[in-house]
Coordinates of C-alpha atoms in Angstrom, one line a residue:
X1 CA 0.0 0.0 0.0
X2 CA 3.2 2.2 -0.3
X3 CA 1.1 4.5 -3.1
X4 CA -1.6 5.0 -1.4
X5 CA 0.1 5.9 1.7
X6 CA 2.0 8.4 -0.3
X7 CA -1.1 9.5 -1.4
X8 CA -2.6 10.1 1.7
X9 CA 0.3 12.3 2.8
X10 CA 0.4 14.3 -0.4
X11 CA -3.5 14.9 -0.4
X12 CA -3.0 16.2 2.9
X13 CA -0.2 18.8 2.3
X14 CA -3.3 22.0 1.4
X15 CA -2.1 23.4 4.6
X16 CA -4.6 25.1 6.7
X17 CA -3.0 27.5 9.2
X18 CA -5.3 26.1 12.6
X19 CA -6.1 22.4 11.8
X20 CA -6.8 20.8 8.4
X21 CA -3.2 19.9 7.6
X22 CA -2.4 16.5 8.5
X23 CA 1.0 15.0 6.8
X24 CA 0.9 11.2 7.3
X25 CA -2.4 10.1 7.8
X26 CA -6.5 10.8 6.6
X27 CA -7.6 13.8 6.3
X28 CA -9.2 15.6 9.2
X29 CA -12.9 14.7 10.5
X30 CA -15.5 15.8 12.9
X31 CA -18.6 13.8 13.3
X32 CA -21.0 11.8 16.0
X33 CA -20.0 9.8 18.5
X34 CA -22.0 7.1 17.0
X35 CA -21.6 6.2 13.6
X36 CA -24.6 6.8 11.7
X37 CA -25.5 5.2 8.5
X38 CA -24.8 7.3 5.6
X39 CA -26.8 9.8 4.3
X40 CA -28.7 9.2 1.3
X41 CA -26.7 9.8 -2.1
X42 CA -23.7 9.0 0.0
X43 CA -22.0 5.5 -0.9
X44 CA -21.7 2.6 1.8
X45 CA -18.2 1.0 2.5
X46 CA -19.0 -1.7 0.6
X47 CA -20.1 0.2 -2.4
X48 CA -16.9 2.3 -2.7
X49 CA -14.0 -0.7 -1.9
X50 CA -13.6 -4.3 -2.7
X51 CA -13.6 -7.0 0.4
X52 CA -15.3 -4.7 3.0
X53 CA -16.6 -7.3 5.9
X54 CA -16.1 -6.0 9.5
X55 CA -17.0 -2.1 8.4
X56 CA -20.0 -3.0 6.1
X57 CA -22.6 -0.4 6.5
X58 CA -20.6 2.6 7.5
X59 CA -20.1 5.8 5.0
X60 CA -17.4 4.7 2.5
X61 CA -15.5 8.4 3.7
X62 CA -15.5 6.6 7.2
X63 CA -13.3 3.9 6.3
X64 CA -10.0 5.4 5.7
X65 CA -10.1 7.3 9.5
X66 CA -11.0 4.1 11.3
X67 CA -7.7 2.5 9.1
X68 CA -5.6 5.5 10.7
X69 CA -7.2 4.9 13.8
X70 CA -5.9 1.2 14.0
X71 CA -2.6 2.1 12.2
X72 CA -2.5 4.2 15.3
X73 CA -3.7 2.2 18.1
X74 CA -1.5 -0.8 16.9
X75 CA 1.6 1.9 15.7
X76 CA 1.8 0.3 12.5
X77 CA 1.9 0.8 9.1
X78 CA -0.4 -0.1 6.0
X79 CA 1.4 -3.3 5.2
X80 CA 0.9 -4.8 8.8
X81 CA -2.5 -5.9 6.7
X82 CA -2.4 -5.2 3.3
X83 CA -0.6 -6.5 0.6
X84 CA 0.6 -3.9 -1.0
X85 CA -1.3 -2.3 -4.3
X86 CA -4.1 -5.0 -3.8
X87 CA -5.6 -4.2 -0.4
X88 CA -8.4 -6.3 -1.3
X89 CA -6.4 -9.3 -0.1
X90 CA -6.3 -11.2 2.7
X91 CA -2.9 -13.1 2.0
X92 CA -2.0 -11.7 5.3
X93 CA -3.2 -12.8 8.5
X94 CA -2.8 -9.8 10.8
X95 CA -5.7 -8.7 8.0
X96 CA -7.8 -11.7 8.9
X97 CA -7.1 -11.4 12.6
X98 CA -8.2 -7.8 12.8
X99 CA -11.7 -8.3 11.1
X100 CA -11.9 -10.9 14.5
X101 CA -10.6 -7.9 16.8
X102 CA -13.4 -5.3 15.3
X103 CA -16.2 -7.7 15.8
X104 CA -14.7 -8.9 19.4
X105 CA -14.8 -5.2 20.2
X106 CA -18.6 -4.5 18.6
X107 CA -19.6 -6.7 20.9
X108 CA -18.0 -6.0 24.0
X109 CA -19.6 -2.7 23.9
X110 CA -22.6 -3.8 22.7
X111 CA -23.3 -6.3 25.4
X112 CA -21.3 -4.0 28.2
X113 CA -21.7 -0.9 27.6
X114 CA -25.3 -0.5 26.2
X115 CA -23.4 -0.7 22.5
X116 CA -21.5 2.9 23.7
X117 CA -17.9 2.8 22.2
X118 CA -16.0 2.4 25.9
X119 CA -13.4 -0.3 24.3
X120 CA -11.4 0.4 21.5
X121 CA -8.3 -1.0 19.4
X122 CA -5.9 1.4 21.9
X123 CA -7.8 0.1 24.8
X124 CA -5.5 -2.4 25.1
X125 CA -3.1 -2.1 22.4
X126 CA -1.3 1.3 23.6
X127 CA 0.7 1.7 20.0
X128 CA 1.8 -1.9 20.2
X129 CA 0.9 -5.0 17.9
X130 CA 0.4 -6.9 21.0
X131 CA -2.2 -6.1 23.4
X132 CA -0.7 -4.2 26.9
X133 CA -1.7 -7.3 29.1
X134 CA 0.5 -6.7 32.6
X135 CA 0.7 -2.9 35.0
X136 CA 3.9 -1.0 33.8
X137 CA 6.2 -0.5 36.8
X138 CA 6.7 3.1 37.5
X139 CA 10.2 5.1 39.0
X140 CA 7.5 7.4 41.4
X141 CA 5.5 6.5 44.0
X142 CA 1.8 6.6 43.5
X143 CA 0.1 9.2 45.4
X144 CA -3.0 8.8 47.2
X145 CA -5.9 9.2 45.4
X146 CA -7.8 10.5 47.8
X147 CA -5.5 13.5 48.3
X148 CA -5.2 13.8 44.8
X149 CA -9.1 14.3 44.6
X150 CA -9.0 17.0 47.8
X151 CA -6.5 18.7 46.3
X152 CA -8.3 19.1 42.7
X153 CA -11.6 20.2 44.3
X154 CA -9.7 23.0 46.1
X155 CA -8.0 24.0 43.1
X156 CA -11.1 24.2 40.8
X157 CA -13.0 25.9 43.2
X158 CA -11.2 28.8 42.6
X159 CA -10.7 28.4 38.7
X160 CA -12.0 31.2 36.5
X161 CA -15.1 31.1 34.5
X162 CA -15.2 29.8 30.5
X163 CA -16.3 33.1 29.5
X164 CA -13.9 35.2 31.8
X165 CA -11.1 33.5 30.0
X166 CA -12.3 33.4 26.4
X167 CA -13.3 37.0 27.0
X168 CA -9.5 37.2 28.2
X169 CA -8.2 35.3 24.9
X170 CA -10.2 37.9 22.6
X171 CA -8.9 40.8 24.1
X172 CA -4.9 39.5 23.9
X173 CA -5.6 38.5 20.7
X174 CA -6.3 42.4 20.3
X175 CA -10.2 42.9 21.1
X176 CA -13.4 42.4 19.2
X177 CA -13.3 45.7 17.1
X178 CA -9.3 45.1 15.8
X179 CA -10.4 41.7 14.5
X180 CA -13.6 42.9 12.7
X181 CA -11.3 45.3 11.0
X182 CA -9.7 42.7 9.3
X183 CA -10.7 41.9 6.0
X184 CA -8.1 39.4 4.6
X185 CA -5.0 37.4 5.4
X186 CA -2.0 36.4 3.4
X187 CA 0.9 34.3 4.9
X188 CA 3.6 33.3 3.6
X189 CA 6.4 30.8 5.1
X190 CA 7.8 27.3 5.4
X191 CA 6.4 23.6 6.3
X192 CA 9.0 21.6 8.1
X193 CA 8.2 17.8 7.5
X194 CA 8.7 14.7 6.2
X195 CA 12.0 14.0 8.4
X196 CA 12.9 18.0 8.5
X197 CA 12.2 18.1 4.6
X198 CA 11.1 22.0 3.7
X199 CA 8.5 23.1 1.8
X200 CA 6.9 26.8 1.1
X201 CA 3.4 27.5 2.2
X202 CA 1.1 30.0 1.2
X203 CA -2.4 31.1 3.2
X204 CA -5.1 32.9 1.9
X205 CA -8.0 34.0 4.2
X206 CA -10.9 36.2 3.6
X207 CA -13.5 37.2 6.0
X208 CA -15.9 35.8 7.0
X209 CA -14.7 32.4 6.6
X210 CA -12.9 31.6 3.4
X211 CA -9.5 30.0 3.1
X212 CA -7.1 28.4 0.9
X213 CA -3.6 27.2 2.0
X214 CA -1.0 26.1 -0.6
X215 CA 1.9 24.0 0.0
X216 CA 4.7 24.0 -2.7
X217 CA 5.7 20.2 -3.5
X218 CA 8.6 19.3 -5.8
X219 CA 5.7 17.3 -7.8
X220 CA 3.1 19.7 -8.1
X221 CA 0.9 22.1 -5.6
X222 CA -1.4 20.6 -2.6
X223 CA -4.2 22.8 -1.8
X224 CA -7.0 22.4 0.7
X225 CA -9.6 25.4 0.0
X226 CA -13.2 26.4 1.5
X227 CA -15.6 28.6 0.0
X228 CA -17.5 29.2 3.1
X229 CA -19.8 26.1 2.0
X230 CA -17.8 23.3 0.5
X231 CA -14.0 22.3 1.0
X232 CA -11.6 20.4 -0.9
X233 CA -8.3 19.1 -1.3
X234 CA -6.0 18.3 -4.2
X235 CA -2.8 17.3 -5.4
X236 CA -1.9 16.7 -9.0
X237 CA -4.2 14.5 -10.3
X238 CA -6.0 13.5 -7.3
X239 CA -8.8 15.7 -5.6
X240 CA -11.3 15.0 -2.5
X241 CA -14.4 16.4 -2.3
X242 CA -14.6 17.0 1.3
X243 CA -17.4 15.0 3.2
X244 CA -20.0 17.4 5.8
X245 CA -17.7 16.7 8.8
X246 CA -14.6 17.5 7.0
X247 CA -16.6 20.8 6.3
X248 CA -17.6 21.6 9.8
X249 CA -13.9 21.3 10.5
X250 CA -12.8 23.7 7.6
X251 CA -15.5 26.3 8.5
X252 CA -13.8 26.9 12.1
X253 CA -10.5 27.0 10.7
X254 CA -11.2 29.1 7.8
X255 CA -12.8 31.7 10.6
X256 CA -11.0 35.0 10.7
X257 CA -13.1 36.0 14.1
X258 CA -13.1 32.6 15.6
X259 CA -11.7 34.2 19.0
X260 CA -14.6 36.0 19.0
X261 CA -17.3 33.4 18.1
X262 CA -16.3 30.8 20.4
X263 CA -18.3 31.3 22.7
X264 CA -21.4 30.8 20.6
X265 CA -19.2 27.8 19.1
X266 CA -20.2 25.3 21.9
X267 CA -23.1 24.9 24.1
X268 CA -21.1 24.0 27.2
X269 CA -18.1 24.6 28.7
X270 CA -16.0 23.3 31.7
X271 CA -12.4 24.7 32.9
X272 CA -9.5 22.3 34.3
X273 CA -5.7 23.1 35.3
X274 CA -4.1 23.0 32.2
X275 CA -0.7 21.1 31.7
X276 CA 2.5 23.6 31.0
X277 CA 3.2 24.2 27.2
X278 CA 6.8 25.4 26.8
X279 CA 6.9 26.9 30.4
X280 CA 3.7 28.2 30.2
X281 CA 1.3 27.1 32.8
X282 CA -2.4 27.4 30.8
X283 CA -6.0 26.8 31.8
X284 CA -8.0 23.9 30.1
X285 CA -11.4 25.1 28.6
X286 CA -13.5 21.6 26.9
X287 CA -16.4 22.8 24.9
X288 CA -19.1 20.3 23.8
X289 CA -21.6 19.9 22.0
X290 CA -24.8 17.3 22.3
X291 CA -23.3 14.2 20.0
X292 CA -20.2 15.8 19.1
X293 CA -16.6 15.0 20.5
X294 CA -15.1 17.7 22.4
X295 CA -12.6 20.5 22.0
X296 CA -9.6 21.3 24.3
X297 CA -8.7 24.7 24.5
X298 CA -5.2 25.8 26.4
X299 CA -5.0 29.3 27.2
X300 CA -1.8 30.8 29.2
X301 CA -2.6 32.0 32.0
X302 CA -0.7 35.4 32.2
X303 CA -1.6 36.1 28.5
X304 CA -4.7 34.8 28.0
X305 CA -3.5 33.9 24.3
X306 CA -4.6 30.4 23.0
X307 CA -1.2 27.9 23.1
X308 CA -2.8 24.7 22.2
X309 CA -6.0 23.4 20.7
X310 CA -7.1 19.5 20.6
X311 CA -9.5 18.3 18.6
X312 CA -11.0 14.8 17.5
X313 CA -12.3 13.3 14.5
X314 CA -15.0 10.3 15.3
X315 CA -14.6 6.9 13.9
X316 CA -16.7 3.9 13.6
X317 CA -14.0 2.2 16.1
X318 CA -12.4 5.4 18.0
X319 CA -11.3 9.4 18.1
X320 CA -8.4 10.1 16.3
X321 CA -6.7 13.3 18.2
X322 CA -5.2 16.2 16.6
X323 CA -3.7 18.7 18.8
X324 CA -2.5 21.9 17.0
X325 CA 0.2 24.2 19.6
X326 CA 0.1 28.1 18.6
X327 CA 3.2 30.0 19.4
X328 CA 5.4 33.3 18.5
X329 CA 2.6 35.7 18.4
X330 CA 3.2 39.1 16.7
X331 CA 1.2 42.0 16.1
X332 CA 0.1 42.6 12.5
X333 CA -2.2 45.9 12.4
X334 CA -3.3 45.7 16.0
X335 CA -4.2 41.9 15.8
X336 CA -1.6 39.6 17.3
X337 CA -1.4 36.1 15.6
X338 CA 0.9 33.2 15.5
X339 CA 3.7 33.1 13.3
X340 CA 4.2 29.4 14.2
X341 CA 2.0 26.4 14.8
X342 CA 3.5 22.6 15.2
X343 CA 0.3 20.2 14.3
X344 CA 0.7 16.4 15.6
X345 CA -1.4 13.6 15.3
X346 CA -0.1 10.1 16.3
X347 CA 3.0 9.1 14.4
X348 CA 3.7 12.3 12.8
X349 CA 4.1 16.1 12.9
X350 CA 4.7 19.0 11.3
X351 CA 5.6 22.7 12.3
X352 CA 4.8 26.3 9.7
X353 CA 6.6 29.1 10.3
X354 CA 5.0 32.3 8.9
X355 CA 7.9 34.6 7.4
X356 CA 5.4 37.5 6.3
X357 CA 2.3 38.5 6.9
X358 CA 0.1 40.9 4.6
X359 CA -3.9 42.1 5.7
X360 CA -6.6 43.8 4.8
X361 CA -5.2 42.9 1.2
X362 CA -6.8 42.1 -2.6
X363 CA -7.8 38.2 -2.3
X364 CA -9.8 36.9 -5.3
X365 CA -12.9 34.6 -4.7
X366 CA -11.1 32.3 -7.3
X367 CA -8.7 31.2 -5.2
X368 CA -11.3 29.5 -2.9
X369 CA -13.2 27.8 -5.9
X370 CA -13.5 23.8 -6.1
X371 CA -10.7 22.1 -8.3
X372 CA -11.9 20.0 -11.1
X373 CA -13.3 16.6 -10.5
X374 CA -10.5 14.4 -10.4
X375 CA -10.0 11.6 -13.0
X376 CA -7.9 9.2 -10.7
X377 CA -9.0 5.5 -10.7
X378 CA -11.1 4.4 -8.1
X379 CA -9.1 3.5 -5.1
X380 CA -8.9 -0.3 -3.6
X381 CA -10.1 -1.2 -0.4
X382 CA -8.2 -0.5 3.0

């Protein structure tokens, strides 16, 4: 599966400057906890690859994120399965054994868990191909629990409010008013991947929510665009259509206000003691919403300025994470924004460093319009 694998990583070089980018893996995803059936127009698994057995039923646009999530869980790579260039197959057992593994974990949770998803692949696997069977032996002593819990209630009780800090974040970012002045975005700089391989980046952003991002391959361009209604993703010869979750995703990012909409983002929110992110002690703020996974925010807590942001996209068998840390903001016409973000997801990462930043700028609509349809072959199953 070595071309489809370097597909994946080229169709996800459009670089979006909060989240969409995502170097080695499927291309980002937000959706319901539990997997619906697809939509009507929208093709089934089994209509769109050959061999589909333990996912039959699920959107077809579903299977390659619940692939990345076992790649993940398991810390392995396509072939682990699939024979390469026919992952129809199943020459290889670890294929065969992992259809067993999916239906062993279906019905744990069904007949546990009310069919909730509380087991998954990583449940026991913890990036291994064997499952984690026997308690890891630590150098610290474990502390009591019971002091642990003390000690939390005491600290929360004197945490601030969600909207005292987002309130907070919007006003380091430069206040309501500076961001509504801004109009368009151009950045300009470099994608470090790939083993500390360089490539240059453009971004394009135009309020309200419109964005294209560029990345500048030795083969050809990789864009990922949104109009404000439909996104997209290309590289030569290939493009994705992207599916409604992949959109809800692309509409935040392509947000020029988001630090002032969040609040109206997310119905609820809860605040938590942050871990430190390069020195910085933050608070955690989770928003939710009803059948949705959640989103971490991290907010410094001298500053107020937003250092890291975790997201997850569902799958039929478990969240794949993408956390996305902001840093070296600078002011650019009374806004301050960050000039570099480092994006991870599991077994891969990549950091953009703006170099120049232009606002309030010419951007044509153009640059946000769909690609072609794509004449690639159909691809083979996972």
């Amino acid at each position: 599966m070595n071309g489809n694998r370097a597909y994946l990583r080229l169709v996800i070089g459009g670089t979006s400057v909060s989240v969409l980018l995502a170097i080695a893996g499927a291309w980002a995803q937000s959706g319901a906890p539990k997997t619906p059936a697809a939509p009507a127009g929208r093709k089934l698994a089994e209509e769109e690859y050959k061999n589909i057995q333990a996912l039959k039923g699920i959107p077809a646009e579903q299977v390659i994120p619940s692939m990345q999530f076992i790649a993940a869980s398991l810390g392995v790579e396509c072939e682990h399965c699939h024979v390469a260039h026919a992952n129809e197959k199943d020459d290889k057992k670890a294929k065969v054994t992992a259809r067993k593994m999916i239906n062993m974990m279906m019905a744990i949770n069904k007949d546990n868990f009310d069919g909730r998803r509380e087991v998954t692949c990583y449940s026991c696997h913890r990036g291994s191909t064997e499952p984690v069977s026997t308690p890891i032996l630590t150098e610290e002593e474990p502390r009591p629990a019971d002091a642990e819990g003390k000690k939390s209630g005491e600290a929360k009780a004197s945490l601030p409010a969600a909207d005292q800090l987002l309130d907070k974040y919007l006003a380091a970012v430069g206040g309501a008013d500076a961001l509504q002045k801004i109009t368009s975005r151009v950045q300009k700089g470099t994608l470090t991947a790939f083993g500390g391989q360089h490539f240059p980046v453009d971004v394009y952003s135009k309020a309200p929510d419109k964005r294209a991002s560029i990345m500048h391959l030795q083969g050809g361009d990789s864009v990922t665009a949104f109009d404000g209604k439909q996104g997209w993703l290309s590289v030569p010869g290939r493009v994705h259509v992207m599916s409604a979750a992949e959109n809800d995703a692309a509409r935040i990012d392509a947000d020029l206000y988001l630090p002032a909409h969040l609040k109206t983002l997310y119905a609820k929110f809860s605040v938590d003691i942050g871990e430190k992110i390069d020195g910085h002690d933050t608070y955690m703020i989770v928003g939710r919403n009803e059948g949705q996974p959640p989103v971490r925010l991290y907010l410094d807590t001298e500053s107020g300025l937003l250092l890291r942001l975790v997201r997850y996209a569902e799958t039929p068998l478990g969240r794949n994470p993408t956390q996305i840390d902001y840093a070296d903001y600078r002011d650019a016409n009374g806004v301050r924004v960050p000039f570099r973000w480092t994006l991870a997801r599991p077994g891969n990462r990549f950091t953009i460093q703006v170099e120049q930043v232009e606002q309030n700028v010419p951007v044509d609509d153009t640059k946000f319009a769909p690609a072609p349809p794509s004449a690639a072959p159909k691809p083979s199953a996972p």
